[in-house]
PDB file of C-alpha atoms in Angstrom:
ATOM      1  CA  MET A 594      -0.438   0.342   0.232  1.00 47.00           C
ATOM      2  CA  LEU A 595       1.555   3.545  -0.629  1.00 49.00           C
ATOM      3  CA  PRO A 596       2.122   5.949   1.816  1.00 55.00           C
ATOM      4  CA  GLY A 597      -1.003   7.593   3.045  1.00 52.00           C
ATOM      5  CA  VAL A 598      -3.747   6.322   0.485  1.00 51.00           C
ATOM      6  CA  SER A 599      -6.203   4.507   3.444  1.00 61.00           C
ATOM      7  CA  SER A 600      -9.560   4.497   1.648  1.00 75.00           C
ATOM      8  CA  PRO A 601     -11.081   2.323  -1.092  1.00 76.00           C
ATOM      9  CA  LEU A 602     -10.519   4.297  -3.383  1.00 72.00           C
ATOM     10  CA  GLY A 603      -6.814   4.795  -2.768  1.00 70.00           C
ATOM     11  CA  ILE A 604      -6.400   0.975  -2.116  1.00 71.00           C
ATOM     12  CA  LEU A 605      -7.642   0.321  -5.696  1.00 71.00           C
ATOM     13  CA  ALA A 606      -5.277   3.041  -7.269  1.00 70.00           C
ATOM     14  CA  SER A 607      -2.754   1.697  -5.579  1.00 71.00           C
ATOM     15  CA  LEU A 608      -2.872  -1.863  -6.644  1.00 69.00           C
ATOM     16  CA  LEU A 609      -3.646  -0.591  -9.925  1.00 70.00           C
ATOM     17  CA  VAL A 610      -0.277   1.294 -10.095  1.00 69.00           C
ATOM     18  CA  LEU A 611       1.210  -1.798  -8.278  1.00 69.00           C
ATOM     19  CA  GLY A 612       0.104  -3.902 -10.898  1.00 74.00           C
ATOM     20  CA  ALA A 613       1.561  -1.704 -13.920  1.00 69.00           C
ATOM     21  CA  LEU A 614       4.778  -1.797 -12.670  1.00 69.00           C
ATOM     22  CA  ALA A 615       4.576  -5.746 -11.822  1.00 68.00           C
ATOM     23  CA  LEU A 616       3.456  -5.474 -15.748  1.00 69.00           C
ATOM     24  CA  PHE A 617       6.150  -3.074 -16.989  1.00 58.00           C
ATOM     25  CA  THR A 618       9.135  -5.132 -15.240  1.00 64.00           C
ATOM     26  CA  LEU A 619       7.755  -7.837 -16.518  1.00 66.00           C
ATOM     27  CA  PHE A 620       7.582  -6.951 -20.315  1.00 60.00           C
ATOM     28  CA  GLN A 621      11.092  -5.669 -19.674  1.00 76.00           C
ATOM     29  CA  LEU A 622      12.822  -8.535 -19.500  1.00 69.00           C
ATOM     30  CA  LYS A 623      10.592 -10.420 -21.857  1.00 85.00           C
ATOM     31  CA  ARG A 624      12.526  -7.550 -24.163  1.00 89.00           C
ATOM     32  CA  ARG A 625      15.966  -8.851 -22.378  1.00 91.00           C
ATOM     33  CA  GLN A 626      15.545 -12.531 -22.897  1.00 92.00           C
ATOM     34  CA  ARG A 627      14.485 -12.453 -26.424  1.00 94.00           C
ATOM     35  CA  ALA A 628      17.356  -9.419 -27.893  1.00 94.00           C
ATOM     36  CA  ALA A 629      19.697 -11.876 -25.500  1.00 95.00           C
ATOM     37  CA  TRP A 630      18.576 -14.647 -27.974  1.00 95.00           C
ATOM     38  CA  GLU A 631      18.664 -12.887 -31.278  1.00 95.00           C
ATOM     39  CA  ALA A 632      21.972 -11.533 -30.424  1.00 96.00           C
ATOM     40  CA  PHE A 633      23.168 -14.623 -29.821  1.00 96.00           C
ATOM     41  CA  ALA A 634      21.899 -16.534 -32.569  1.00 96.00           C
ATOM     42  CA  LYS A 635      22.897 -14.152 -35.174  1.00 96.00           C
ATOM     43  CA  ALA A 636      26.647 -13.799 -33.483  1.00 96.00           C
ATOM     44  CA  ASN A 637      26.455 -17.845 -33.605  1.00 96.00           C
ATOM     45  CA  GLY A 638      25.136 -18.267 -37.609  1.00 95.00           C
ATOM     46  CA  LEU A 639      21.619 -20.014 -35.667  1.00 96.00           C
ATOM     47  CA  THR A 640      18.339 -19.426 -37.209  1.00 96.00           C
ATOM     48  CA  CYS A 641      15.853 -17.912 -34.071  1.00 96.00           C
ATOM     49  CA  ALA A 642      11.814 -18.771 -34.205  1.00 94.00           C
ATOM     50  CA  GLU A 643       9.931 -15.169 -34.312  1.00 90.00           C
ATOM     51  CA  LYS A 644       7.204 -15.868 -31.992  1.00 86.00           C
ATOM     52  CA  ARG A 645       9.235 -17.585 -29.207  1.00 91.00           C
ATOM     53  CA  LEU A 646      12.314 -18.440 -27.755  1.00 93.00           C
ATOM     54  CA  GLU A 647      13.428 -21.098 -29.568  1.00 96.00           C
ATOM     55  CA  VAL A 648      17.456 -20.769 -31.304  1.00 97.00           C
ATOM     56  CA  GLN A 649      18.577 -23.908 -33.571  1.00 96.00           C
ATOM     57  CA  GLY A 650      21.636 -24.403 -35.962  1.00 96.00           C
ATOM     58  CA  ARG A 651      25.023 -26.194 -35.567  1.00 95.00           C
ATOM     59  CA  TYR A 652      26.749 -24.719 -32.499  1.00 94.00           C
ATOM     60  CA  ARG A 653      31.029 -25.404 -33.250  1.00 91.00           C
ATOM     61  CA  GLY A 654      30.156 -27.997 -35.598  1.00 89.00           C
ATOM     62  CA  ARG A 655      27.385 -29.803 -33.217  1.00 91.00           C
ATOM     63  CA  PRO A 656      24.245 -29.998 -34.204  1.00 95.00           C
ATOM     64  CA  LEU A 657      22.312 -27.267 -31.192  1.00 96.00           C
ATOM     65  CA  LEU A 658      18.850 -26.889 -29.794  1.00 97.00           C
ATOM     66  CA  LEU A 659      17.910 -24.373 -27.777  1.00 97.00           C
ATOM     67  CA  ALA A 660      13.991 -23.705 -26.300  1.00 96.00           C
ATOM     68  CA  THR A 661      12.724 -22.694 -23.449  1.00 94.00           C
ATOM     69  CA  GLY A 662       9.256 -25.058 -21.840  1.00 91.00           C
ATOM     70  CA  LYS A 663       7.002 -25.276 -18.770  1.00 88.00           C
ATOM     71  CA  ARG A 664       6.998 -27.880 -16.458  1.00 83.00           C
ATOM     72  CA  GLY A 665       5.029 -29.002 -13.014  1.00 75.00           C
ATOM     73  CA  ALA A 666       2.193 -30.183 -12.059  1.00 68.00           C
ATOM     74  CA  GLY A 667       0.198 -25.850 -12.524  1.00 67.00           C
ATOM     75  CA  GLY A 668      -0.044 -23.120  -9.941  1.00 65.00           C
ATOM     76  CA  LYS A 669       2.775 -21.838  -7.763  1.00 65.00           C
ATOM     77  CA  LYS A 670       4.795 -25.354  -9.134  1.00 73.00           C
ATOM     78  CA  ARG A 671       4.407 -24.669 -12.617  1.00 82.00           C
ATOM     79  CA  HIS A 672       7.999 -22.775 -13.995  1.00 86.00           C
ATOM     80  CA  THR A 673       9.667 -22.228 -16.815  1.00 90.00           C
ATOM     81  CA  VAL A 674      13.560 -24.149 -17.631  1.00 94.00           C
ATOM     82  CA  THR A 675      15.624 -23.556 -20.539  1.00 95.00           C
ATOM     83  CA  VAL A 676      15.854 -26.693 -22.247  1.00 96.00           C
ATOM     84  CA  LEU A 677      19.107 -27.234 -23.773  1.00 97.00           C
ATOM     85  CA  ARG A 678      19.550 -30.264 -26.498  1.00 97.00           C
ATOM     86  CA  LEU A 679      22.994 -31.034 -28.505  1.00 97.00           C
ATOM     87  CA  ASP A 680      23.336 -33.871 -31.005  1.00 96.00           C
ATOM     88  CA  LEU A 681      25.926 -36.730 -29.995  1.00 94.00           C
ATOM     89  CA  GLU A 682      26.412 -37.601 -33.883  1.00 90.00           C
ATOM     90  CA  GLY A 683      26.129 -41.583 -33.372  1.00 92.00           C
ATOM     91  CA  ALA A 684      28.824 -41.120 -30.232  1.00 94.00           C
ATOM     92  CA  LEU A 685      26.655 -43.533 -28.211  1.00 95.00           C
ATOM     93  CA  PRO A 686      24.112 -45.740 -28.789  1.00 94.00           C
ATOM     94  CA  ALA A 687      20.230 -44.637 -29.221  1.00 93.00           C
ATOM     95  CA  ASP A 688      18.481 -46.890 -26.992  1.00 94.00           C
ATOM     96  CA  LEU A 689      20.489 -46.035 -23.879  1.00 95.00           C
ATOM     97  CA  LEU A 690      18.920 -43.813 -21.796  1.00 95.00           C
ATOM     98  CA  LEU A 691      21.153 -41.973 -18.966  1.00 95.00           C
ATOM     99  CA  GLU A 692      19.401 -39.301 -16.546  1.00 94.00           C
ATOM    100  CA  HIS A 693      19.581 -36.698 -13.521  1.00 91.00           C
ATOM    101  CA  GLU A 694      16.886 -34.938 -11.955  1.00 73.00           C
ATOM    102  CA  ARG A 695      17.044 -33.423  -8.083  1.00 59.00           C
ATOM    103  CA  PRO A 696      15.341 -34.859  -6.049  1.00 54.00           C
ATOM    104  CA  GLU A 697      13.117 -31.706  -6.148  1.00 52.00           C
ATOM    105  CA  ASP A 698      12.353 -31.426  -9.425  1.00 51.00           C
ATOM    106  CA  LYS A 699      10.915 -35.035  -9.351  1.00 54.00           C
ATOM    107  CA  VAL A 700       7.482 -35.366 -10.685  1.00 51.00           C
ATOM    108  CA  PRO A 701       5.656 -37.062  -7.587  1.00 51.00           C
ATOM    109  CA  GLY A 702       4.318 -40.649  -8.515  1.00 52.00           C
ATOM    110  CA  ALA A 703       6.722 -40.921 -11.502  1.00 53.00           C
ATOM    111  CA  THR A 704       7.637 -44.217 -12.193  1.00 53.00           C
ATOM    112  CA  THR A 705      12.116 -44.757 -12.316  1.00 54.00           C
ATOM    113  CA  PRO A 706      13.604 -46.230 -14.723  1.00 53.00           C
ATOM    114  CA  ARG A 707      14.688 -49.888 -14.431  1.00 54.00           C
ATOM    115  CA  GLU A 708      18.583 -49.700 -12.679  1.00 66.00           C
ATOM    116  CA  GLU A 709      21.591 -50.493 -14.620  1.00 85.00           C
ATOM    117  CA  HIS A 710      25.400 -50.215 -12.551  1.00 90.00           C
ATOM    118  CA  LEU A 711      28.075 -48.292 -14.579  1.00 93.00           C
ATOM    119  CA  GLY A 712      30.700 -49.608 -11.486  1.00 91.00           C
ATOM    120  CA  ASP A 713      31.049 -46.432 -10.891  1.00 93.00           C
ATOM    121  CA  ALA A 714      30.287 -45.680  -7.288  1.00 93.00           C
ATOM    122  CA  GLU A 715      29.962 -41.586  -7.859  1.00 94.00           C
ATOM    123  CA  LEU A 716      27.795 -41.974 -11.158  1.00 94.00           C
ATOM    124  CA  ASP A 717      25.901 -45.025 -10.448  1.00 92.00           C
ATOM    125  CA  ALA A 718      24.912 -42.344  -7.190  1.00 91.00           C
ATOM    126  CA  ALA A 719      23.999 -39.335  -9.298  1.00 92.00           C
ATOM    127  CA  PHE A 720      22.601 -41.877 -12.628  1.00 93.00           C
ATOM    128  CA  LEU A 721      19.747 -43.578 -13.854  1.00 93.00           C
ATOM    129  CA  VAL A 722      21.177 -45.518 -16.447  1.00 94.00           C
ATOM    130  CA  GLU A 723      18.600 -48.415 -19.001  1.00 93.00           C
ATOM    131  CA  ASN A 724      19.863 -50.066 -21.974  1.00 93.00           C
ATOM    132  CA  LEU A 725      23.702 -49.393 -21.070  1.00 93.00           C
ATOM    133  CA  ALA A 726      25.315 -51.521 -24.357  1.00 92.00           C
ATOM    134  CA  PRO A 727      28.803 -53.044 -23.573  1.00 92.00           C
ATOM    135  CA  GLU A 728      30.588 -50.690 -26.650  1.00 92.00           C
ATOM    136  CA  ALA A 729      28.659 -47.672 -23.971  1.00 94.00           C
ATOM    137  CA  ARG A 730      30.706 -48.097 -21.024  1.00 94.00           C
ATOM    138  CA  PRO A 731      34.246 -47.338 -20.997  1.00 95.00           C
ATOM    139  CA  VAL A 732      33.410 -44.362 -23.111  1.00 96.00           C
ATOM    140  CA  LEU A 733      30.795 -43.021 -20.069  1.00 96.00           C
ATOM    141  CA  LEU A 734      33.723 -43.764 -17.668  1.00 96.00           C
ATOM    142  CA  ALA A 735      36.377 -42.090 -19.854  1.00 96.00           C
ATOM    143  CA  PRO A 736      37.925 -40.058 -17.322  1.00 96.00           C
ATOM    144  CA  ASP A 737      37.118 -37.057 -18.796  1.00 97.00           C
ATOM    145  CA  VAL A 738      33.753 -37.564 -20.055  1.00 97.00           C
ATOM    146  CA  ARG A 739      33.057 -38.789 -16.340  1.00 97.00           C
ATOM    147  CA  LYS A 740      34.408 -35.727 -14.611  1.00 97.00           C
ATOM    148  CA  ARG A 741      32.314 -33.639 -17.459  1.00 97.00           C
ATOM    149  CA  LEU A 742      29.203 -35.415 -16.361  1.00 96.00           C
ATOM    150  CA  LEU A 743      29.563 -35.305 -12.720  1.00 95.00           C
ATOM    151  CA  GLY A 744      29.973 -31.633 -13.490  1.00 95.00           C
ATOM    152  CA  LEU A 745      26.391 -31.111 -14.466  1.00 94.00           C
ATOM    153  CA  ARG A 746      24.754 -32.123 -11.440  1.00 89.00           C
ATOM    154  CA  GLY A 747      23.442 -29.076 -10.970  1.00 86.00           C
ATOM    155  CA  HIS A 748      20.995 -28.372 -13.225  1.00 89.00           C
ATOM    156  CA  ARG A 749      17.338 -29.282 -12.611  1.00 89.00           C
ATOM    157  CA  ARG A 750      17.676 -32.740 -15.252  1.00 93.00           C
ATOM    158  CA  VAL A 751      20.356 -34.012 -17.310  1.00 95.00           C
ATOM    159  CA  SER A 752      19.537 -37.047 -19.901  1.00 95.00           C
ATOM    160  CA  ILE A 753      21.268 -38.552 -22.653  1.00 96.00           C
ATOM    161  CA  LYS A 754      18.490 -40.043 -24.672  1.00 94.00           C
ATOM    162  CA  GLY A 755      17.797 -41.141 -28.709  1.00 93.00           C
ATOM    163  CA  GLY A 756      21.910 -39.831 -29.781  1.00 93.00           C
ATOM    164  CA  TRP A 757      21.215 -36.293 -27.195  1.00 96.00           C
ATOM    165  CA  LEU A 758      22.201 -34.979 -24.646  1.00 97.00           C
ATOM    166  CA  GLN A 759      19.742 -33.472 -22.559  1.00 96.00           C
ATOM    167  CA  VAL A 760      19.992 -30.270 -19.980  1.00 96.00           C
ATOM    168  CA  GLU A 761      17.943 -28.279 -18.398  1.00 95.00           C
ATOM    169  CA  GLN A 762      17.847 -25.307 -15.654  1.00 92.00           C
ATOM    170  CA  ARG A 763      15.111 -23.599 -14.191  1.00 92.00           C
ATOM    171  CA  GLY A 764      14.434 -19.863 -15.334  1.00 92.00           C
ATOM    172  CA  VAL A 765      15.727 -17.694 -18.719  1.00 94.00           C
ATOM    173  CA  PRO A 766      18.881 -16.851 -19.651  1.00 94.00           C
ATOM    174  CA  ALA A 767      18.867 -12.719 -20.278  1.00 93.00           C
ATOM    175  CA  SER A 768      21.649 -12.317 -21.463  1.00 95.00           C
ATOM    176  CA  THR A 769      24.545 -13.845 -24.541  1.00 95.00           C
ATOM    177  CA  ASP A 770      26.730 -14.022 -20.936  1.00 96.00           C
ATOM    178  CA  ALA A 771      24.536 -16.234 -19.374  1.00 95.00           C
ATOM    179  CA  LEU A 772      23.464 -18.614 -22.995  1.00 95.00           C
ATOM    180  CA  GLU A 773      26.899 -19.180 -23.278  1.00 95.00           C
ATOM    181  CA  ALA A 774      27.419 -20.056 -19.695  1.00 94.00           C
ATOM    182  CA  LEU A 775      24.531 -22.225 -20.144  1.00 95.00           C
ATOM    183  CA  ILE A 776      26.000 -23.875 -22.902  1.00 96.00           C
ATOM    184  CA  ARG A 777      29.432 -24.065 -22.348  1.00 96.00           C
ATOM    185  CA  ALA A 778      30.254 -27.207 -19.877  1.00 96.00           C
ATOM    186  CA  PRO A 779      27.375 -29.906 -21.905  1.00 97.00           C
ATOM    187  CA  HIS A 780      28.914 -28.969 -25.380  1.00 96.00           C
ATOM    188  CA  GLU A 781      32.314 -29.675 -23.836  1.00 96.00           C
ATOM    189  CA  LEU A 782      30.945 -33.423 -22.384  1.00 97.00           C
ATOM    190  CA  THR A 783      29.269 -34.052 -25.980  1.00 96.00           C
ATOM    191  CA  ARG A 784      32.392 -33.017 -27.093  1.00 95.00           C
ATOM    192  CA  ALA A 785      34.448 -35.134 -24.661  1.00 96.00           C
ATOM    193  CA  VAL A 786      32.078 -37.964 -25.277  1.00 96.00           C
ATOM    194  CA  THR A 787      32.765 -38.005 -28.885  1.00 94.00           C
ATOM    195  CA  GLU A 788      36.663 -38.536 -28.635  1.00 94.00           C
ATOM    196  CA  ALA A 789      35.989 -41.327 -26.171  1.00 94.00           C
ATOM    197  CA  ALA A 790      33.469 -42.735 -28.655  1.00 90.00           C
ATOM    198  CA  PRO A 791      36.143 -45.541 -31.016  1.00 78.00           C
ATOM    199  CA  ALA A 792      34.641 -44.622 -34.007  1.00 60.00           C
ATOM    200  CA  LEU A 793      32.518 -42.637 -35.313  1.00 49.00           C
ATOM    201  CA  PRO A 794      29.273 -42.665 -38.243  1.00 48.00           C
ATOM    202  CA  SER A 795      29.464 -39.048 -40.637  1.00 42.00           C
ATOM    203  CA  SER A 796      27.887 -36.464 -38.790  1.00 40.00           C
ATOM    204  CA  HIS A 797      23.918 -35.837 -39.673  1.00 42.00           C
ATOM    205  CA  ALA A 798      22.229 -32.942 -39.557  1.00 37.00           C
ATOM    206  CA  MET A 799      19.113 -31.864 -37.460  1.00 41.00           C
ATOM    207  CA  GLU A 800      15.902 -32.727 -38.893  1.00 40.00           C
ATOM    208  CA  ALA A 801      12.290 -31.748 -37.683  1.00 35.00           C
ATOM    209  CA  SER A 802      11.577 -35.351 -36.288  1.00 38.00           C
ATOM    210  CA  SER A 803      14.551 -34.443 -34.413  1.00 42.00           C
ATOM    211  CA  HIS A 804      12.942 -31.577 -32.678  1.00 41.00           C
ATOM    212  CA  ASP A 805       9.723 -33.295 -32.624  1.00 41.00           C
ATOM    213  CA  ASP A 806      10.949 -36.447 -30.160  1.00 44.00           C
ATOM    214  CA  ALA A 807      11.729 -33.604 -27.313  1.00 41.00           C
ATOM    215  CA  ALA A 808       8.408 -33.540 -27.111  1.00 36.00           C
ATOM    216  CA  THR A 809       8.426 -36.702 -25.327  1.00 35.00           C
ATOM    217  CA  ASP A 810      10.089 -35.271 -22.328  1.00 44.00           C
ATOM    218  CA  GLU A 811       7.898 -33.606 -19.810  1.00 48.00           C
ATOM    219  CA  GLY A 812       6.643 -31.427 -22.468  1.00 45.00           C
ATOM    220  CA  LEU A 813       7.742 -29.858 -25.870  1.00 43.00           C
ATOM    221  CA  PRO A 814      10.684 -26.987 -25.538  1.00 47.00           C
ATOM    222  CA  GLY A 815       9.633 -24.280 -26.939  1.00 42.00           C
ATOM    223  CA  SER A 816       5.712 -24.518 -25.776  1.00 41.00           C
ATOM    224  CA  GLU A 817       7.110 -21.022 -23.963  1.00 45.00           C
ATOM    225  CA  HIS A 818       6.333 -18.259 -26.348  1.00 38.00           C
ATOM    226  CA  ALA A 819       8.048 -14.665 -25.689  1.00 35.00           C
TER     227      ALA A 819
END
């Protein structure tokens, strides 16, 4: 309440002023986010969608999708996340599932996949593994890969699925520096994985169907409009 305002009309006026200030602040934040994503896309030769926060293309030689999405059941628990997907380009089997999710972000009642073990106590404590092929184990246990996997544990969710690395964080970056910071560690992990893999097939370009596959994970990234 504004100082000295006590009448019903004054209270209503103060609420309208506060509401207008909140809307203006949100509008300014959205503008900063949009400007940052467009600048980041332009600087790296990527494509930025016109009506939503979504960037895709080849980032430093690797197919990338960066988008926003909604998570949570609804109400105060519903929140916006930024989703980064990087193509591993065949370095790991497509049916491998490796997933880390912070306990506070788990969906109540969600089923836990059958757990397999990598044979590394710290990795096994942090990640759930499914469909672990023999050729994938030495790649994931390679020192540089192991180090970078463990370094991503602070994110809301980290997964390797369908040949893609996907990383989620809460909120939406509003500067090019923040976008670069979000991508840096996951990109280094994909580099380490491809270097540790014994042999790679030819690189394949990002296709629309790859974007569609993201819809299987708790809602389609890119659904949050700018």
